Tab-separated table of N, CA and C in Angstrom:
chain	number	residue	atom	x	y	z
A	1	UNK	N	0.849	-1.169	0.000
A	1	UNK	CA	0.000	0.000	0.000
A	1	UNK	C	0.894	1.232	0.000
A	2	UNK	N	0.638	2.156	-0.878
A	2	UNK	CA	1.377	3.409	-0.929
A	2	UNK	C	0.408	4.540	-0.643
A	3	UNK	N	0.846	5.495	0.126
A	3	UNK	CA	0.030	6.683	0.370
A	3	UNK	C	0.934	7.896	0.337
A	4	UNK	N	0.391	8.999	-0.061
A	4	UNK	CA	1.152	10.229	-0.153
A	4	UNK	C	0.512	11.280	0.728
A	5	UNK	N	1.353	12.050	1.384
A	5	UNK	CA	0.849	13.119	2.237
A	5	UNK	C	0.464	14.303	1.378
A	6	UNK	N	-0.383	15.153	1.825
A	6	UNK	CA	-0.939	15.187	3.168
A	6	UNK	C	-2.175	14.293	3.307
A	7	UNK	N	-2.205	13.563	4.380
A	7	UNK	CA	-3.382	12.757	4.698
A	7	UNK	C	-4.442	13.587	5.401
A	8	UNK	N	-4.015	14.670	6.048
A	8	UNK	CA	-4.915	15.482	6.858
A	8	UNK	C	-4.763	16.949	6.489
A	9	UNK	N	-5.798	17.718	6.737
A	9	UNK	CA	-5.757	19.151	6.470
A	9	UNK	C	-5.100	19.921	7.606
A	10	UNK	N	-5.038	19.335	8.789
A	10	UNK	CA	-4.444	19.999	9.943
A	10	UNK	C	-2.937	20.123	9.770
A	11	UNK	N	-2.328	20.976	10.599
A	11	UNK	CA	-0.875	21.130	10.575
A	11	UNK	C	-0.236	19.808	10.991
A	12	UNK	N	0.692	19.335	10.190
A	12	UNK	CA	1.260	18.004	10.436
A	12	UNK	C	2.354	17.997	11.490
A	13	UNK	N	2.899	19.143	11.830
A	13	UNK	CA	4.052	19.185	12.741
A	13	UNK	C	3.632	19.222	14.204
A	14	UNK	N	2.649	18.429	14.569
A	14	UNK	CA	2.251	18.319	15.970
A	14	UNK	C	2.249	16.841	16.352
A	15	UNK	N	2.621	16.533	17.572
A	15	UNK	CA	2.612	15.126	17.991
A	15	UNK	C	1.239	14.471	17.865
A	16	UNK	N	0.175	15.227	18.137
A	16	UNK	CA	-1.169	14.651	18.082
A	16	UNK	C	-1.518	14.172	16.677
A	17	UNK	N	-1.237	14.985	15.667
A	17	UNK	CA	-1.601	14.592	14.304
A	17	UNK	C	-0.664	13.505	13.777
A	18	UNK	N	0.597	13.522	14.194
A	18	UNK	CA	1.515	12.446	13.789
A	18	UNK	C	1.043	11.120	14.374
A	19	UNK	N	0.688	11.117	15.657
A	19	UNK	CA	0.208	9.884	16.292
A	19	UNK	C	-1.091	9.416	15.640
A	20	UNK	N	-1.993	10.356	15.371
A	20	UNK	CA	-3.254	9.994	14.719
A	20	UNK	C	-2.990	9.391	13.336
A	21	UNK	N	-2.093	10.013	12.583
A	21	UNK	CA	-1.746	9.485	11.266
A	21	UNK	C	-1.147	8.094	11.344
A	22	UNK	N	-0.278	7.886	12.325
A	22	UNK	CA	0.313	6.560	12.502
A	22	UNK	C	-0.759	5.533	12.855
A	23	UNK	N	-1.728	5.936	13.694
A	23	UNK	CA	-2.814	5.028	14.069
A	23	UNK	C	-3.676	4.672	12.857
A	24	UNK	N	-4.017	5.680	12.050
A	24	UNK	CA	-4.844	5.446	10.862
A	24	UNK	C	-4.117	4.534	9.877
A	25	UNK	N	-2.830	4.795	9.650
A	25	UNK	CA	-2.067	3.956	8.727
A	25	UNK	C	-1.908	2.533	9.247
A	26	UNK	N	-1.718	2.391	10.562
A	26	UNK	CA	-1.602	1.044	11.133
A	26	UNK	C	-2.902	0.270	10.931
A	27	UNK	N	-4.049	0.931	11.142
A	27	UNK	CA	-5.338	0.270	10.943
A	27	UNK	C	-5.551	-0.110	9.477
A	28	UNK	N	-5.143	0.773	8.560
A	28	UNK	CA	-5.296	0.477	7.130
A	28	UNK	C	-4.420	-0.706	6.716
A	29	UNK	N	-3.184	-0.717	7.185
A	29	UNK	CA	-2.278	-1.823	6.853
A	29	UNK	C	-2.792	-3.124	7.454
A	30	UNK	N	-3.271	-3.075	8.680
A	30	UNK	CA	-3.800	-4.281	9.329
A	30	UNK	C	-5.027	-4.806	8.584
A	31	UNK	N	-5.862	-3.900	8.077
A	31	UNK	CA	-7.051	-4.313	7.331
A	31	UNK	C	-6.664	-4.969	6.007
A	32	UNK	N	-5.710	-4.350	5.290
A	32	UNK	CA	-5.325	-4.857	3.973
A	32	UNK	C	-4.384	-6.058	4.038
A	33	UNK	N	-3.461	-6.047	5.000
A	33	UNK	CA	-2.462	-7.113	5.134
A	33	UNK	C	-2.303	-7.472	6.607
A	34	UNK	N	-3.184	-8.298	7.145
A	34	UNK	CA	-3.112	-8.618	8.568
A	34	UNK	C	-1.741	-9.163	8.970
A	35	UNK	N	-1.214	-8.611	10.053
A	35	UNK	CA	0.072	-9.047	10.577
A	35	UNK	C	1.271	-8.307	10.022
A	36	UNK	N	1.083	-7.520	8.967
A	36	UNK	CA	2.210	-6.778	8.392
A	36	UNK	C	2.529	-5.559	9.251
A	37	UNK	N	3.810	-5.297	9.437
A	37	UNK	CA	4.257	-4.137	10.207
A	37	UNK	C	4.237	-2.917	9.297
A	38	UNK	N	3.556	-1.831	9.710
A	38	UNK	CA	3.533	-0.634	8.871
A	38	UNK	C	4.888	0.070	8.844
A	39	UNK	N	5.221	0.640	7.697
A	39	UNK	CA	6.451	1.406	7.515
A	39	UNK	C	6.057	2.768	6.963
A	40	UNK	N	6.497	3.827	7.627
A	40	UNK	CA	6.184	5.180	7.188
A	40	UNK	C	7.462	5.991	7.110
A	41	UNK	N	7.588	6.793	6.050
A	41	UNK	CA	8.730	7.701	5.944
A	41	UNK	C	8.259	9.115	6.253
A	42	UNK	N	9.110	9.837	6.950
A	42	UNK	CA	8.826	11.219	7.330
A	42	UNK	C	9.991	12.087	6.907
A	43	UNK	N	9.721	13.385	6.715
A	43	UNK	CA	10.856	14.281	6.554
A	43	UNK	C	11.490	14.462	7.929
A	44	UNK	N	12.640	15.087	7.974
A	44	UNK	CA	13.450	15.063	9.193
A	44	UNK	C	12.741	15.608	10.440
A	45	UNK	N	12.083	16.784	10.404
A	45	UNK	CA	11.432	17.271	11.632
A	45	UNK	C	10.295	16.363	12.100
A	46	UNK	N	9.514	15.837	11.153
A	46	UNK	CA	8.413	14.956	11.535
A	46	UNK	C	8.919	13.590	11.988
A	47	UNK	N	10.051	13.154	11.452
A	47	UNK	CA	10.668	11.907	11.902
A	47	UNK	C	11.012	11.998	13.387
A	48	UNK	N	11.540	13.149	13.816
A	48	UNK	CA	11.874	13.329	15.234
A	48	UNK	C	10.624	13.224	16.096
A	49	UNK	N	9.515	13.806	15.648
A	49	UNK	CA	8.259	13.691	16.403
A	49	UNK	C	7.767	12.245	16.427
A	50	UNK	N	7.882	11.551	15.302
A	50	UNK	CA	7.441	10.151	15.246
A	50	UNK	C	8.258	9.279	16.197
A	51	UNK	N	9.567	9.532	16.285
A	51	UNK	CA	10.398	8.766	17.222
A	51	UNK	C	9.984	9.051	18.664
A	52	UNK	N	9.660	10.302	18.979
A	52	UNK	CA	9.188	10.635	20.333
A	52	UNK	C	7.897	9.888	20.645
A	53	UNK	N	7.023	9.784	19.657
A	53	UNK	CA	5.776	9.037	19.846
A	53	UNK	C	6.083	7.564	20.099
A	54	UNK	N	7.030	7.001	19.367
A	54	UNK	CA	7.398	5.604	19.590
A	54	UNK	C	7.937	5.393	20.995
A	55	UNK	N	8.692	6.336	21.507
A	55	UNK	CA	9.257	6.193	22.851
A	55	UNK	C	8.199	6.390	23.926
A	56	UNK	N	7.222	7.264	23.666
A	56	UNK	CA	6.201	7.542	24.675
A	56	UNK	C	5.141	6.441	24.742
A	57	UNK	N	4.810	5.833	23.609
A	57	UNK	CA	3.817	4.767	23.558
A	57	UNK	C	4.455	3.486	23.026
A	58	UNK	N	5.321	2.852	23.811
A	58	UNK	CA	6.032	1.665	23.309
A	58	UNK	C	5.123	0.456	23.076
A	59	UNK	N	3.990	0.382	23.762
A	59	UNK	CA	3.110	-0.779	23.585
A	59	UNK	C	2.475	-0.817	22.198
A	60	UNK	N	2.135	0.350	21.654
A	60	UNK	CA	1.417	0.385	20.375
A	60	UNK	C	2.241	0.929	19.213
A	61	UNK	N	3.343	1.649	19.511
A	61	UNK	CA	4.091	2.307	18.439
A	61	UNK	C	5.590	1.992	18.480
A	62	UNK	N	5.982	0.968	19.202
A	62	UNK	CA	7.400	0.628	19.340
A	62	UNK	C	8.007	0.259	17.985
A	63	UNK	N	9.344	0.268	17.918
A	63	UNK	CA	10.054	-0.063	16.684
A	63	UNK	C	9.741	-1.474	16.190
A	64	UNK	N	9.299	-2.351	17.091
A	64	UNK	CA	8.998	-3.726	16.702
A	64	UNK	C	7.613	-3.866	16.077
A	65	UNK	N	6.748	-2.855	16.279
A	65	UNK	CA	5.397	-2.930	15.727
A	65	UNK	C	5.110	-1.827	14.718
A	66	UNK	N	5.998	-0.843	14.596
A	66	UNK	CA	5.804	0.257	13.648
A	66	UNK	C	7.173	0.810	13.260
A	67	UNK	N	7.497	0.769	11.980
A	67	UNK	CA	8.796	1.238	11.501
A	67	UNK	C	8.638	2.643	10.937
A	68	UNK	N	9.468	3.578	11.426
A	68	UNK	CA	9.505	4.924	10.854
A	68	UNK	C	10.898	5.158	10.280
A	69	UNK	N	10.936	5.836	9.139
A	69	UNK	CA	12.203	6.084	8.450
A	69	UNK	C	12.287	7.551	8.041
A	70	UNK	N	13.522	8.034	7.901
A	70	UNK	CA	13.732	9.373	7.361
A	70	UNK	C	13.553	9.285	5.850
A	71	UNK	N	12.850	10.258	5.293
A	71	UNK	CA	12.613	10.283	3.855
A	71	UNK	C	13.893	10.419	3.052
A	72	UNK	N	13.823	10.049	1.797
A	72	UNK	CA	14.993	10.036	0.936
A	72	UNK	C	15.585	11.396	0.642
A	73	UNK	N	14.776	12.459	0.680
A	73	UNK	CA	15.299	13.789	0.355
A	73	UNK	C	16.380	14.197	1.338
A	74	UNK	N	16.127	14.020	2.627
A	74	UNK	CA	17.119	14.420	3.621
A	74	UNK	C	18.352	13.523	3.568
A	75	UNK	N	18.146	12.247	3.326
A	75	UNK	CA	19.281	11.338	3.202
A	75	UNK	C	20.142	11.729	2.011
A	76	UNK	N	19.498	12.049	0.887
A	76	UNK	CA	20.246	12.450	-0.305
A	76	UNK	C	20.988	13.764	-0.070
A	77	UNK	N	20.346	14.719	0.601
A	77	UNK	CA	21.008	16.000	0.871
A	77	UNK	C	22.257	15.800	1.723
A	78	UNK	N	22.161	14.943	2.727
A	78	UNK	CA	23.316	14.681	3.587
A	78	UNK	C	24.430	14.004	2.791
A	79	UNK	N	24.075	13.045	1.947
A	79	UNK	CA	25.096	12.354	1.154
A	79	UNK	C	25.798	13.301	0.186
A	80	UNK	N	25.048	14.199	-0.461
A	80	UNK	CA	25.682	15.175	-1.355
A	80	UNK	C	26.601	16.101	-0.577
A	81	UNK	N	26.184	16.487	0.621
A	81	UNK	CA	27.011	17.352	1.464
A	81	UNK	C	28.310	16.643	1.849
A	82	UNK	N	28.210	15.383	2.224
A	82	UNK	CA	29.401	14.609	2.591
A	82	UNK	C	30.310	14.425	1.379
A	83	UNK	N	29.716	14.159	0.219
A	83	UNK	CA	30.518	14.000	-0.992
A	83	UNK	C	31.287	15.280	-1.305
A	84	UNK	N	30.649	16.431	-1.123
A	84	UNK	CA	31.339	17.705	-1.321
A	84	UNK	C	32.499	17.871	-0.364
A	85	UNK	N	32.307	17.458	0.893
A	85	UNK	CA	33.399	17.537	1.871
A	85	UNK	C	34.554	16.615	1.484
A	86	UNK	N	34.233	15.431	0.978
A	86	UNK	CA	35.276	14.481	0.588
A	86	UNK	C	36.063	15.009	-0.610
A	87	UNK	N	35.350	15.567	-1.588
A	87	UNK	CA	36.014	16.054	-2.794
A	87	UNK	C	36.733	17.381	-2.589
A	88	UNK	N	36.352	18.126	-1.554
A	88	UNK	CA	36.990	19.415	-1.302
A	88	UNK	C	38.462	19.205	-0.950
A	89	UNK	N	39.338	19.822	-1.699
A	89	UNK	CA	40.765	19.721	-1.424
A	89	UNK	C	41.434	18.491	-2.007
A	90	UNK	N	40.714	17.693	-2.793
A	90	UNK	CA	41.321	16.482	-3.357
A	90	UNK	C	41.984	16.747	-4.706
A	91	UNK	N	41.878	17.978	-5.188
A	91	UNK	CA	42.489	18.306	-6.461
A	91	UNK	C	41.535	18.259	-7.638
A	92	UNK	N	40.287	17.943	-7.385
A	92	UNK	CA	39.297	17.837	-8.447
A	92	UNK	C	39.096	19.175	-9.157
A	93	UNK	N	38.969	20.270	-8.387
A	93	UNK	CA	38.775	21.585	-9.014
A	93	UNK	C	39.998	21.980	-9.831
A	94	UNK	N	41.177	21.674	-9.339
A	94	UNK	CA	42.405	21.985	-10.081
A	94	UNK	C	42.454	21.201	-11.386
A	95	UNK	N	42.080	19.934	-11.339
A	95	UNK	CA	42.094	19.103	-12.545
A	95	UNK	C	41.115	19.638	-13.587
A	96	UNK	N	39.913	20.010	-13.160
A	96	UNK	CA	38.929	20.551	-14.100
A	96	UNK	C	39.383	21.882	-14.687
A	97	UNK	N	39.997	22.718	-13.842
A	97	UNK	CA	40.458	24.030	-14.295
A	97	UNK	C	41.620	23.892	-15.272
A	98	UNK	N	42.613	23.090	-14.925
A	98	UNK	CA	43.788	22.929	-15.788
A	98	UNK	C	43.455	22.219	-17.099
A	99	UNK	N	42.449	21.369	-17.090
A	99	UNK	CA	42.044	20.681	-18.319
A	99	UNK	C	41.214	21.585	-19.217
A	100	UNK	N	40.830	22.750	-18.698
A	100	UNK	CA	40.022	23.678	-19.482
A	100	UNK	C	38.564	23.285	-19.578
A	101	UNK	N	38.139	22.360	-18.737
A	101	UNK	CA	36.747	21.915	-18.745
A	101	UNK	C	35.844	22.968	-18.124
A	102	UNK	N	36.318	23.592	-17.056
A	102	UNK	CA	35.508	24.584	-16.346
A	102	UNK	C	36.430	25.600	-15.696
A	103	UNK	N	35.855	26.760	-15.430
A	103	UNK	CA	36.622	27.758	-14.680
A	103	UNK	C	36.697	27.311	-13.222
A	104	UNK	N	37.559	27.953	-12.456
A	104	UNK	CA	37.726	27.579	-11.046
A	104	UNK	C	36.400	27.698	-10.289
A	105	UNK	N	35.688	28.808	-10.505
A	105	UNK	CA	34.407	29.010	-9.816
A	105	UNK	C	33.368	27.971	-10.189
A	106	UNK	N	33.297	27.646	-11.471
A	106	UNK	CA	32.340	26.633	-11.927
A	106	UNK	C	32.700	25.256	-11.377
A	107	UNK	N	33.981	24.941	-11.319
A	107	UNK	CA	34.413	23.648	-10.776
A	107	UNK	C	34.042	23.528	-9.305
A	108	UNK	N	34.177	24.621	-8.560
A	108	UNK	CA	33.804	24.598	-7.138
A	108	UNK	C	32.304	24.380	-6.987
A	109	UNK	N	31.515	25.023	-7.834
A	109	UNK	CA	30.056	24.869	-7.763
A	109	UNK	C	29.656	23.416	-8.021
A	110	UNK	N	30.337	22.755	-8.940
A	110	UNK	CA	29.996	21.366	-9.255
A	110	UNK	C	30.339	20.414	-8.120
A	111	UNK	N	31.239	20.814	-7.246
A	111	UNK	CA	31.557	19.980	-6.094
A	111	UNK	C	30.552	20.293	-5.034
């Protein structure tokens, strides 16, 4: 089952609506696939709220009965940032500049 947000018209950045959304999704998954553990991805701020909900209600929302993940956008942003740090100072900009592929400023932007 795939679902896309927003599921609700209310502001999503509150613990109450995150918990309600998790409850609704758990009921939908249980109805469609009995026994399957629901998996939900959140962006980074909402992921933090979802983890707090899991810690506060371990009987119904624990990691063993409900999986929450950070969405791919934040993971990709972090990986690109780390890649830039790794490539910074490795000589990549110098190689691009000396080969005449790009100016120094353009080479830095590409990293």
